[in-house]
Coordinates of C-alpha atoms and ligand atoms in Angstrom, one line a residue:
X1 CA 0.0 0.0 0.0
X2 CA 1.2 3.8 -0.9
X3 CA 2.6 5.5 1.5
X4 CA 3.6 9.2 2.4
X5 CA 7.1 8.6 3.5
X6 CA 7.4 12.5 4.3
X7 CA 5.1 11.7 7.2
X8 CA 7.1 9.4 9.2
X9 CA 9.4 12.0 10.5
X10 CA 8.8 14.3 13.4
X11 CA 9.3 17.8 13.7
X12 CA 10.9 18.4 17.0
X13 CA 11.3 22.0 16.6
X14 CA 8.0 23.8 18.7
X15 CA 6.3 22.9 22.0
X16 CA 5.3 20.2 21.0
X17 CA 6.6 17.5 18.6
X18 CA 4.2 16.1 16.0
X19 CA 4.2 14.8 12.5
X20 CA 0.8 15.9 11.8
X21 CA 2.0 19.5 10.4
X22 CA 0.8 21.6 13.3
X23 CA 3.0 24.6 12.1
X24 CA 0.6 24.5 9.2
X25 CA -2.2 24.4 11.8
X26 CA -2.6 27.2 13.5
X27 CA -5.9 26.8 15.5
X28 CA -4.9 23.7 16.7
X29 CA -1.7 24.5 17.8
X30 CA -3.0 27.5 19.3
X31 CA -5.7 25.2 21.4
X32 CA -3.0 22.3 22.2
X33 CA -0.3 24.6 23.2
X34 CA -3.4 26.1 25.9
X35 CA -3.6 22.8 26.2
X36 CA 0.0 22.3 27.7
X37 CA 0.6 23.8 31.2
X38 CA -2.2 21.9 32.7
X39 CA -0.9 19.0 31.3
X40 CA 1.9 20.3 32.8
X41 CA 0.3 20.9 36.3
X42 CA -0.9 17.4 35.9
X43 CA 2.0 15.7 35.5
X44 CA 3.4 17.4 38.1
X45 CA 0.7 16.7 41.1
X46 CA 0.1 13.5 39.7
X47 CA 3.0 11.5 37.8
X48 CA 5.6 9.8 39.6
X49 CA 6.1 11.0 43.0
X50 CA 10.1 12.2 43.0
X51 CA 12.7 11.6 41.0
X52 CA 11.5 14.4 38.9
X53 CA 15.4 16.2 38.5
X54 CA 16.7 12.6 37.9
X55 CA 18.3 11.8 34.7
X56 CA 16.3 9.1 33.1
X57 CA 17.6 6.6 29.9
X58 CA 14.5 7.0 27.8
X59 CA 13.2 6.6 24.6
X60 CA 11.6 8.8 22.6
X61 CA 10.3 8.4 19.0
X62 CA 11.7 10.1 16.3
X63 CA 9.7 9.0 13.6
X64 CA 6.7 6.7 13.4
X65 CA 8.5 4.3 10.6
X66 CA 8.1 0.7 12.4
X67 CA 12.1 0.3 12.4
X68 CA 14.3 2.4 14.3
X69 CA 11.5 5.2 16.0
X70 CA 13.3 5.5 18.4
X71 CA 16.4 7.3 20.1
X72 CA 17.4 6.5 24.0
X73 CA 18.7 9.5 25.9
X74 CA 18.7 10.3 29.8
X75 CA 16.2 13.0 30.1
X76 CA 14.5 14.8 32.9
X77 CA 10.7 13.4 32.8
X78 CA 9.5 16.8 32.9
X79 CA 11.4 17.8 29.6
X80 CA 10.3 14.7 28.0
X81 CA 9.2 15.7 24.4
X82 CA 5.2 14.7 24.6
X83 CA 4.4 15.3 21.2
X84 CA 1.4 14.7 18.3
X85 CA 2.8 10.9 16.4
X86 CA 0.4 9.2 13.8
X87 CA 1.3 6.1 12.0
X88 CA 1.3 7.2 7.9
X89 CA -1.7 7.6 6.5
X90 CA -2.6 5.0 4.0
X91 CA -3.6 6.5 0.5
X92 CA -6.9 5.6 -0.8
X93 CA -7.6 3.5 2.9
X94 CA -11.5 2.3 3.0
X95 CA -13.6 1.9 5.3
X96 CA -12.9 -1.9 6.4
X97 CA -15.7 -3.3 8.1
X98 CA -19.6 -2.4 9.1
X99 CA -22.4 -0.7 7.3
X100 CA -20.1 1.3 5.4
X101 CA -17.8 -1.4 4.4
X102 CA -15.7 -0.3 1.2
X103 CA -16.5 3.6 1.4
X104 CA -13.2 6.0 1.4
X105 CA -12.3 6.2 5.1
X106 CA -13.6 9.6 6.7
X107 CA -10.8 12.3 7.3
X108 CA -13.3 14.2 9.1
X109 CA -15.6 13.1 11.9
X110 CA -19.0 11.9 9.9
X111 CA -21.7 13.8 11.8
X112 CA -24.5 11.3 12.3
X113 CA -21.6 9.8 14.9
X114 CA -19.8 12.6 16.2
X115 CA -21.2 11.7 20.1
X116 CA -20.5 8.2 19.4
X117 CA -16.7 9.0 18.1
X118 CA -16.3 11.4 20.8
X119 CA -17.3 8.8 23.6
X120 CA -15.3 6.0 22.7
X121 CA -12.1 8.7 22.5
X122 CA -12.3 10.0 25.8
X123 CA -13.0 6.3 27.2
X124 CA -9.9 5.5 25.6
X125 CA -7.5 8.7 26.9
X126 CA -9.5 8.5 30.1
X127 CA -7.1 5.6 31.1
X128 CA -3.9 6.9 29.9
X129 CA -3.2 9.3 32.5
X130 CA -5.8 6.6 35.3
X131 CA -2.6 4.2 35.0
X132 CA 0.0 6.8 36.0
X133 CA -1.9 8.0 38.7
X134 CA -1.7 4.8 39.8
X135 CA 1.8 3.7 40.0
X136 CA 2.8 7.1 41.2
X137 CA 4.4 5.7 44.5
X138 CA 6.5 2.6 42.9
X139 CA 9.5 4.8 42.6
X140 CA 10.2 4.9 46.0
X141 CA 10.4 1.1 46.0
X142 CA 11.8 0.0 42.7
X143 CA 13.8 -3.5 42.7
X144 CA 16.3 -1.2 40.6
X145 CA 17.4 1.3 38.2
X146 CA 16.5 -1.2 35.4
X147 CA 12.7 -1.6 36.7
X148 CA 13.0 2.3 38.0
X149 CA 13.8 3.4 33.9
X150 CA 11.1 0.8 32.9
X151 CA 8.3 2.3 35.2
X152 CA 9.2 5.7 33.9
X153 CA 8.7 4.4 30.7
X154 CA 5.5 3.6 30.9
X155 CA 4.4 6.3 32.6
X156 CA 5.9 9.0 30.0
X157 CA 4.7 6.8 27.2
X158 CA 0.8 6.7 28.8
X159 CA 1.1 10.8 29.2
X160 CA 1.9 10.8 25.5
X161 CA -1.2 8.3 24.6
X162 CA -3.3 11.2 26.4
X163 CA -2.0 13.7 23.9
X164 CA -2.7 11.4 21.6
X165 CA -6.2 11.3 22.4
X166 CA -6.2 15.3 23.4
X167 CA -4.8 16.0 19.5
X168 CA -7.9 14.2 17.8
X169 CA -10.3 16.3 20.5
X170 CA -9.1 19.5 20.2
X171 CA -9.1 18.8 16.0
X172 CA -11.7 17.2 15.2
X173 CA -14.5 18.2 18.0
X174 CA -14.1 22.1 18.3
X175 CA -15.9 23.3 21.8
X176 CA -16.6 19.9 23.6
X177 CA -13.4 18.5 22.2
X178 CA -11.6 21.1 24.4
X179 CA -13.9 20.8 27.2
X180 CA -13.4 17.1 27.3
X181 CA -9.7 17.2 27.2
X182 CA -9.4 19.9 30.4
X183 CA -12.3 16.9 31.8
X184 CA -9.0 14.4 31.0
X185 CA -6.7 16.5 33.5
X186 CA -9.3 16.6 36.1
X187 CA -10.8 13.2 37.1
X188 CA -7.8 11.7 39.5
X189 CA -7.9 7.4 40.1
X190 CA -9.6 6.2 42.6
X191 CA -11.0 9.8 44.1
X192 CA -14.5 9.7 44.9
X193 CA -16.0 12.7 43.6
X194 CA -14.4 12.0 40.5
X195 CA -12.9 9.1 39.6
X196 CA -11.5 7.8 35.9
X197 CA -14.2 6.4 34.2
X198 CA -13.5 2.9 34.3
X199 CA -13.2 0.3 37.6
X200 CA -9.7 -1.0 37.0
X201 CA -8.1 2.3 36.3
X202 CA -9.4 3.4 40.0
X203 CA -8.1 0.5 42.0
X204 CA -4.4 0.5 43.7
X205 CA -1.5 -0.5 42.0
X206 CA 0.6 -0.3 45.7
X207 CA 3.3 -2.7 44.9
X208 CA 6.1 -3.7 42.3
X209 CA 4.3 -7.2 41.8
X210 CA 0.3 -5.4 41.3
X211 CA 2.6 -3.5 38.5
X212 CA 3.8 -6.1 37.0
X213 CA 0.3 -7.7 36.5
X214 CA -1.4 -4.4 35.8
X215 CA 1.0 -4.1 32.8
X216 CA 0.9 -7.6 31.9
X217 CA -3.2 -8.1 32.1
X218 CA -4.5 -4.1 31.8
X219 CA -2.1 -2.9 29.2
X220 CA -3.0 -6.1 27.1
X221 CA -6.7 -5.0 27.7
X222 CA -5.1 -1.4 26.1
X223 CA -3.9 -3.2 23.2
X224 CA -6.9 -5.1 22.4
X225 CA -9.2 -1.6 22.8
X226 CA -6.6 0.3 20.6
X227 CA -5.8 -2.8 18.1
X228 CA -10.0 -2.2 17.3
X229 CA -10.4 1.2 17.1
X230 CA -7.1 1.0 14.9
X231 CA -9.1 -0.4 11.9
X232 CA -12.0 2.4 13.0
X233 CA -13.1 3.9 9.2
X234 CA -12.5 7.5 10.8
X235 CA -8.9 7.3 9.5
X236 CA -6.9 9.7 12.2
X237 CA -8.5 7.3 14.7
X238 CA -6.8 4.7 13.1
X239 CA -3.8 6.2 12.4
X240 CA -3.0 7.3 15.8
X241 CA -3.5 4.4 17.3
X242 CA -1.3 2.3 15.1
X243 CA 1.4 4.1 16.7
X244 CA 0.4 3.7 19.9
X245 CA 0.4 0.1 19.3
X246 CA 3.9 0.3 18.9
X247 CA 4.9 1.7 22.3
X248 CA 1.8 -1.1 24.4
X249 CA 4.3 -3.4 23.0
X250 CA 7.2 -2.4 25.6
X251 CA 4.8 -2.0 28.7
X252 CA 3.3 -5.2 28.1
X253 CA 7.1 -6.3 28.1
X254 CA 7.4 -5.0 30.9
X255 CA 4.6 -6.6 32.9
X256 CA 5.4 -10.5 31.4
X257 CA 9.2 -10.1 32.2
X258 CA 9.2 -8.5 35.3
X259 CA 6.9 -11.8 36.7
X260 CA 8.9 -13.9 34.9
X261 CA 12.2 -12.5 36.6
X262 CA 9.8 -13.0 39.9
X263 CA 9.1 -16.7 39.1
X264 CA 12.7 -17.0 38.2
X265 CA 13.9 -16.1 41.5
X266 CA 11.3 -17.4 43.4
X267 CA 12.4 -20.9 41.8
X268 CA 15.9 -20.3 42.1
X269 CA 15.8 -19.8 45.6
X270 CA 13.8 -22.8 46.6
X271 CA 15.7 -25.0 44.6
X272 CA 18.6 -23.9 46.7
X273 CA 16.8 -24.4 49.9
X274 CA 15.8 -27.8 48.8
X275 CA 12.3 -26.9 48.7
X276 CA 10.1 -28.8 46.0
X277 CA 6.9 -28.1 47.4
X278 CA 5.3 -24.7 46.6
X279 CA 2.7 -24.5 49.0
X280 CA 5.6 -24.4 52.1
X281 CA 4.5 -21.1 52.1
X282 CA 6.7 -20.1 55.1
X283 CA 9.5 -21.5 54.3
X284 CA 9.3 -19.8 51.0
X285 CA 9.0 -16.4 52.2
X286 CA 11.9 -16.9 54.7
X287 CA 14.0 -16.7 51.4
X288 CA 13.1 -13.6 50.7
X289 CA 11.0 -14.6 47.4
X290 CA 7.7 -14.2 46.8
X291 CA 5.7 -18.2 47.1
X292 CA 4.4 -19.2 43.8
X293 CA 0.3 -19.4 45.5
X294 CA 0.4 -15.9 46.0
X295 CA 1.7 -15.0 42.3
X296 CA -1.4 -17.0 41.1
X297 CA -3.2 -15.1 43.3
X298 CA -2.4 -11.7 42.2
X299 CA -2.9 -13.1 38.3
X300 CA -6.3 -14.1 39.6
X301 CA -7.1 -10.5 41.0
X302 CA -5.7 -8.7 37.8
X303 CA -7.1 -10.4 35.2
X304 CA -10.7 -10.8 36.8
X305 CA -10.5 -7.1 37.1
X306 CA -9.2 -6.7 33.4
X307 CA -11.8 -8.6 32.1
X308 CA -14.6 -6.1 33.3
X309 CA -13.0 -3.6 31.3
X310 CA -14.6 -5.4 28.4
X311 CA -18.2 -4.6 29.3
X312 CA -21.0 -6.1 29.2
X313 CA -20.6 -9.2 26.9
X314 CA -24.3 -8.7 25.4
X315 CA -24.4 -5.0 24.1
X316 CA -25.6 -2.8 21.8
X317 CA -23.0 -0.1 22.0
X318 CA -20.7 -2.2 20.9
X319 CA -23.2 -3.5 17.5
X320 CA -23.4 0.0 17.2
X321 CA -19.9 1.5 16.8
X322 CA -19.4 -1.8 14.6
X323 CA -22.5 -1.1 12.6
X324 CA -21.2 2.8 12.1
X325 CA -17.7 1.7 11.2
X326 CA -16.3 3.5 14.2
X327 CA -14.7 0.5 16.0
X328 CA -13.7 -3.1 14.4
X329 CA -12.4 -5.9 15.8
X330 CA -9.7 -7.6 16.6
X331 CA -7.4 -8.0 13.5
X332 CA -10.3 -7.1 11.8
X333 CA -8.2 -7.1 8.3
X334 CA -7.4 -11.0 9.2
X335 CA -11.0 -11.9 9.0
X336 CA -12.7 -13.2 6.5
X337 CA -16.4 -12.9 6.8
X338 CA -18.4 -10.2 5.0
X339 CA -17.3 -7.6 7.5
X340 CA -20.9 -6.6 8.5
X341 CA -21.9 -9.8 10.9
X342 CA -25.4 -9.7 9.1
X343 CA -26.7 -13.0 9.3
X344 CA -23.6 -14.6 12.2
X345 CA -24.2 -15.3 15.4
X346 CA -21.3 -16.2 18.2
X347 CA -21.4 -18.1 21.5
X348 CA -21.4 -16.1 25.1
X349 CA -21.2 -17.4 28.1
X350 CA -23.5 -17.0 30.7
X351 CA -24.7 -17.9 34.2
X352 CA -28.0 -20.3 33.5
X353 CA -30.0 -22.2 36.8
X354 CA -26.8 -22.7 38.5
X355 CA -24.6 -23.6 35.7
X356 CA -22.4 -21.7 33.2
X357 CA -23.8 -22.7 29.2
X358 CA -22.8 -20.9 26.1
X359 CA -25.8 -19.4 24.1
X360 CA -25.5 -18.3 20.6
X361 CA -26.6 -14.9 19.8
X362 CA -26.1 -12.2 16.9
X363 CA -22.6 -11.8 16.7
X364 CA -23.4 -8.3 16.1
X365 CA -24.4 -7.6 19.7
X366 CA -21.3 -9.9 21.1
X367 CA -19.2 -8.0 20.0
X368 CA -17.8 -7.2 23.2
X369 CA -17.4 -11.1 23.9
X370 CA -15.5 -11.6 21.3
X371 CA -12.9 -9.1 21.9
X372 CA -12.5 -10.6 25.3
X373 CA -11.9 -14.2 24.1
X374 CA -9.1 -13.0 22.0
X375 CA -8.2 -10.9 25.0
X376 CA -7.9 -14.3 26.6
X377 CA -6.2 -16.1 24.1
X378 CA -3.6 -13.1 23.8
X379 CA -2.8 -13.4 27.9
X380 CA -2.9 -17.4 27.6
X381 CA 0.2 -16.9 25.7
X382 CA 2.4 -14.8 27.5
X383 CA 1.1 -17.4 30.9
X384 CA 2.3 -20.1 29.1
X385 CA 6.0 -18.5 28.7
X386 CA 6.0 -17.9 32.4
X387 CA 5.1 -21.9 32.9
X388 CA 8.0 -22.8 31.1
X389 CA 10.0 -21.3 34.1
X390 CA 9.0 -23.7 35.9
X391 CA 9.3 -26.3 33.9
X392 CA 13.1 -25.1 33.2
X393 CA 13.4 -25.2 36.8
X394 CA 12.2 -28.6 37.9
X395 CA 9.3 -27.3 40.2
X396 CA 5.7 -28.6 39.9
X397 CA 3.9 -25.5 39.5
X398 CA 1.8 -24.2 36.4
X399 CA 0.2 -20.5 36.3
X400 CA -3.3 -20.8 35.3
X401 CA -6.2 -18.5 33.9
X402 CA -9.1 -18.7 36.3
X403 CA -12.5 -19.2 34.6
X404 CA -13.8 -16.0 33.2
X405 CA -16.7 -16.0 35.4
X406 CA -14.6 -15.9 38.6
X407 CA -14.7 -12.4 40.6
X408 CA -16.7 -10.4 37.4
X409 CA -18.3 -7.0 38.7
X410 CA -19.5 -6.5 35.1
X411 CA -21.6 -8.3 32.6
X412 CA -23.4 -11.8 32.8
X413 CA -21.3 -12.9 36.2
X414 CA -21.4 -10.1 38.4
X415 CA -24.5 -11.3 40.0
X416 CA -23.1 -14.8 40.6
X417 CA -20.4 -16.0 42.6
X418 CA -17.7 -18.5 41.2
X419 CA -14.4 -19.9 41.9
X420 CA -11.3 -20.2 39.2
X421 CA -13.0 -23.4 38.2
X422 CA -16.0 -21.9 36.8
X423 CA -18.2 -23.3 39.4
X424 CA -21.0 -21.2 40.6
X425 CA -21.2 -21.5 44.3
X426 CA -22.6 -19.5 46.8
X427 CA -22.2 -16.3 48.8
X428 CA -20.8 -18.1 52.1
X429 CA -18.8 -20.8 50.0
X430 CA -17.3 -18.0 48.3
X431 CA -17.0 -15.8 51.2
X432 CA -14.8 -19.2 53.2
X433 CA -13.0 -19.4 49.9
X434 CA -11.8 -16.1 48.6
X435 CA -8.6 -16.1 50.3
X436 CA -7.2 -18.8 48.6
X437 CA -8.1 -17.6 45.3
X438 CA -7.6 -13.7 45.7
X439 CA -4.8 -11.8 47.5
X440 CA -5.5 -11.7 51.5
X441 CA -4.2 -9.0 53.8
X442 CA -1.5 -11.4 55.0
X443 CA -0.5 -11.8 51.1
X444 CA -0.4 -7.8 50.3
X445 CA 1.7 -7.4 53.9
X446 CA 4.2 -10.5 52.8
X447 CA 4.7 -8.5 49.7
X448 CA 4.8 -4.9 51.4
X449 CA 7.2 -6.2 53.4
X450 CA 9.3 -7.1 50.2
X451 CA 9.4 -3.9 48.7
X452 CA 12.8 -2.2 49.4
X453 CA 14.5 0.2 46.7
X454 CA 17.7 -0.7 45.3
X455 CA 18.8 2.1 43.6
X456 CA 22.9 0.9 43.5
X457 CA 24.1 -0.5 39.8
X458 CA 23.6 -3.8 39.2
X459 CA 22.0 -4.7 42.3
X460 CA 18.4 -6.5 42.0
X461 CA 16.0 -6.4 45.2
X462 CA 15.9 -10.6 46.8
X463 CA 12.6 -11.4 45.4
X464 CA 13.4 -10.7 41.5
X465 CA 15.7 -12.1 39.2
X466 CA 17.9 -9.4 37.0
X467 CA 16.9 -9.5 33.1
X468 CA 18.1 -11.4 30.7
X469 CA 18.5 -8.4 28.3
X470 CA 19.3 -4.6 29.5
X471 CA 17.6 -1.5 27.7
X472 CA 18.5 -0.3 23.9
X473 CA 21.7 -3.1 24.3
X474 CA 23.0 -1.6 27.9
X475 CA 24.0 -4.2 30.2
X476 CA 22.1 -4.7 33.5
X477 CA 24.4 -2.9 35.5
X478 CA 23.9 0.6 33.1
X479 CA 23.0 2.9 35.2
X480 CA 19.4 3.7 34.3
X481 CA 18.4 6.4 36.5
X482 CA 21.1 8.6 37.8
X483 CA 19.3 9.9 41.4
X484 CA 19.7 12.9 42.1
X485 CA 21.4 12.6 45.5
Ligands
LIG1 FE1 -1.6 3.7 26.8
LIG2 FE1 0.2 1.1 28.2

């Protein structure tokens, strides 16, 4: 497919870095660069708490082409270029899928769905800045400068998705657009009178392991939101979040190899003991490590809580944005079906006299469903490359999905109880049980109790294994961070 090469470079010389012609754009600049000291502000009261004078080894992109976007520098996170970055536009790109399957992709917002487009926008840059806000604390108790940089990463990288979404308000929806994006820099995670918009984006992410998961399970649930609305028929849409598909990559990184480094040490340091069995808890924790129950536990909590991000699984939203052509689904361009869903129907699961049955309905209105199976079929992957830790290691111990119905507060199971079988029980049953499926207060204190900074070179905190591979081809002793001391 054509495309404008021109376009994958990125002017770096104004306030704000873009590749979307903003010189050429005055009334848009004009609004963003407004725009900028709130952002500013935010960042400030809400981003990561210190470390703000420290010299950080980042990356930031210098062009959108796929290869080589990126240059690594150490930069003081409040000079970090935040900037405008849309993957090339695709000359002569159609609509792909929906009722107006095969038109010319819009470059404008098509009005009949301007409320629609708008929603599904600010859902989307509503969590950027929820996630930051919710690892602010880790710095003070990073395993190391390695994890410290990664963190930062992330949390740079999620400020820059919320420009992402801000750029597309401010263009494309004049007067609410802007209101909307100051709305952006106002809700705070987890505040009561107001919270982000969605449930997981308001819980606590108070340790290094919660972190881990968040980024392994919740930025997965990011890629699978952006990876649909990247074949949306409103082509900036698209285009912007193509990129941003490019920098989930890292964070998910970042969540599957910091367990893995977890399981790794965990392993190592039982093997040493001569411990084979994983539930001698105590023992375990002696070591220093965190036991293998309570990392199940934790992937139990995170992905049960990731998986209400997907709605209801039954919904006409959903058919609707699909219908309009304003949100596909996953791999979309993969598929071969006619694209509209007219006469298809797919299976959903659901809570029936006790028991858990899949029904067929119009596939139109599962839409939701769907992108949630191949949510779980994406995270089913990376939890099989942990198990092979194990299986390195000689310890009897797998990692397991629970069953999608366990610990749901959304959709067809959150007015059931069900353990990480799948078997509906009942309130007292689950009530006995839940501690040996879910996190207790014992677990969260073990692991408080673990989480001491190590901020020398080279030196990894007892309960997680160094990584295999440094940053941009540093070894693991680079000095990521340098602390202002
Ligand atoms: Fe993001
Ligand atoms: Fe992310």
């Amino acid at each position: 497919m054509a495309m404008n090469i021109n376009i994958a470079a990125v002017d770096y010389d104004g306030l704000i870095p873009n590749n979307v012609g903003l010189g050429q754009d005055p009334r848009v600049k004009r609004a963003l660069e407004k725009w900028h000291p709130g952002y500013i502000n935010w960042w400030n009261d809400m981003g990561p708490e210190g470390f703000q004078e420290s010299l950080v080894y980042l990356r930031t992109a210098i062009s959108v082409d796929p290869k080589g976007w990126a240059k690594f520098d150490y930069v003081r996170m409040p000079e970090y270029r935040w900037g405008v970055l849309l993957a090339p536009q695709h000359v002569g790109r159609k609509i792909p899928f929906g009722m107006h399957k095969g038109e010319d992709a819009w470059q404008e917002v098509p009005g009949e769905y301007r409320a629609m487009l708008r929603r599904l926008i600010v859902i989307q840059g509503d969590t950027e800045p929820a996630s930051v806000e919710q690892q602010r604390h880790l710095g003070k108790t990073a395993p190391s400068l390695y994890d410290l940089r990664n963190l930062f990463q992330v949390n740079v990288e999620e400020g820059r998705h919320l420009w992402a979404m801000v750029y597309l308000l401010q263009k494309y929806f004049g007067r609410d657009g802007r209101e909307e994006a100051e709305e952006l820099l106002k809700r705070r995670s987890g505040e009561t009178d107001s919270p982000r918009m969605l449930g997981a984006f308001n819980e606590r992410t108070p340790d290094w392991l919660s972190f881990f998961m968040f980024t392994f399970f919740t930025d997965r649930d990011g890629k699978m939101q952006l990876a649909a609305l990247a074949q949306s028929g409103f082509d900036p849409l698209s285009r912007t979040c193509r990129f941003m598909l490019t920098e989930e990559a890292h964070h998910m990184y970042v969540g599957e190899t910091g367990v893995t480094r977890t399981i790794q040490r965990t392993c190592e340091a039982m093997l040493a003991a001569g411990i084979t069995d994983p539930n001698d808890i105590e023992r375990i924790r002696a070591l220093g490590v965190i036991d293998l129950p309570t990392l199940q536990k934790k992937a139990n909590l995170h992905f049960s809580l990731t998986l209400d991000l997907f709605g209801n699984e039954i919904s006409t939203n959903a058919a609707n944005a699909f219908n309009a052509g304003l949100k596909g689904r996953y791999q979309e361009d993969k598929l071969t079906d006619d694209h509209q869903l007219i006469n298809a129907t797919y299976p959903v699961l659901r809570p029936r006299d006790g028991a858990i049955v899949n029904e067929d309905v119009p596939a139109l209105s599962a839409l939701n469903m769907r992108l949630r199976d191949d949510y779980v079929a994406d995270a089913a992957i990376g939890v099989g490359r942990w198990n092979r830790v194990f299986a390195q290691a000689g310890i009897d111990f797998r990692i397991t999905l629970p069953h999608v119905a366990f610990n749901r507060g959304i959709g067809e199971f959150a007015t059931v109880h069900a353990d990480t079988e799948g078997h509906v029980i009942a309130r007292d049953t689950w009530e006995q049980r839940k501690a040996t499926m879910l996190p207790s207060d014992d677990d969260n204190r073990f692991i408080a109790s673990l989480m001491r900074p190590e901020r020398e070179r080279g030196a990894f905190a007892s309960w997680i294994a160094p990584p295999r591979h440094g940053i941009d081809n540093r070894p693991g002793d680079f000095e990521y961070v340098k602390i202002e001391r």
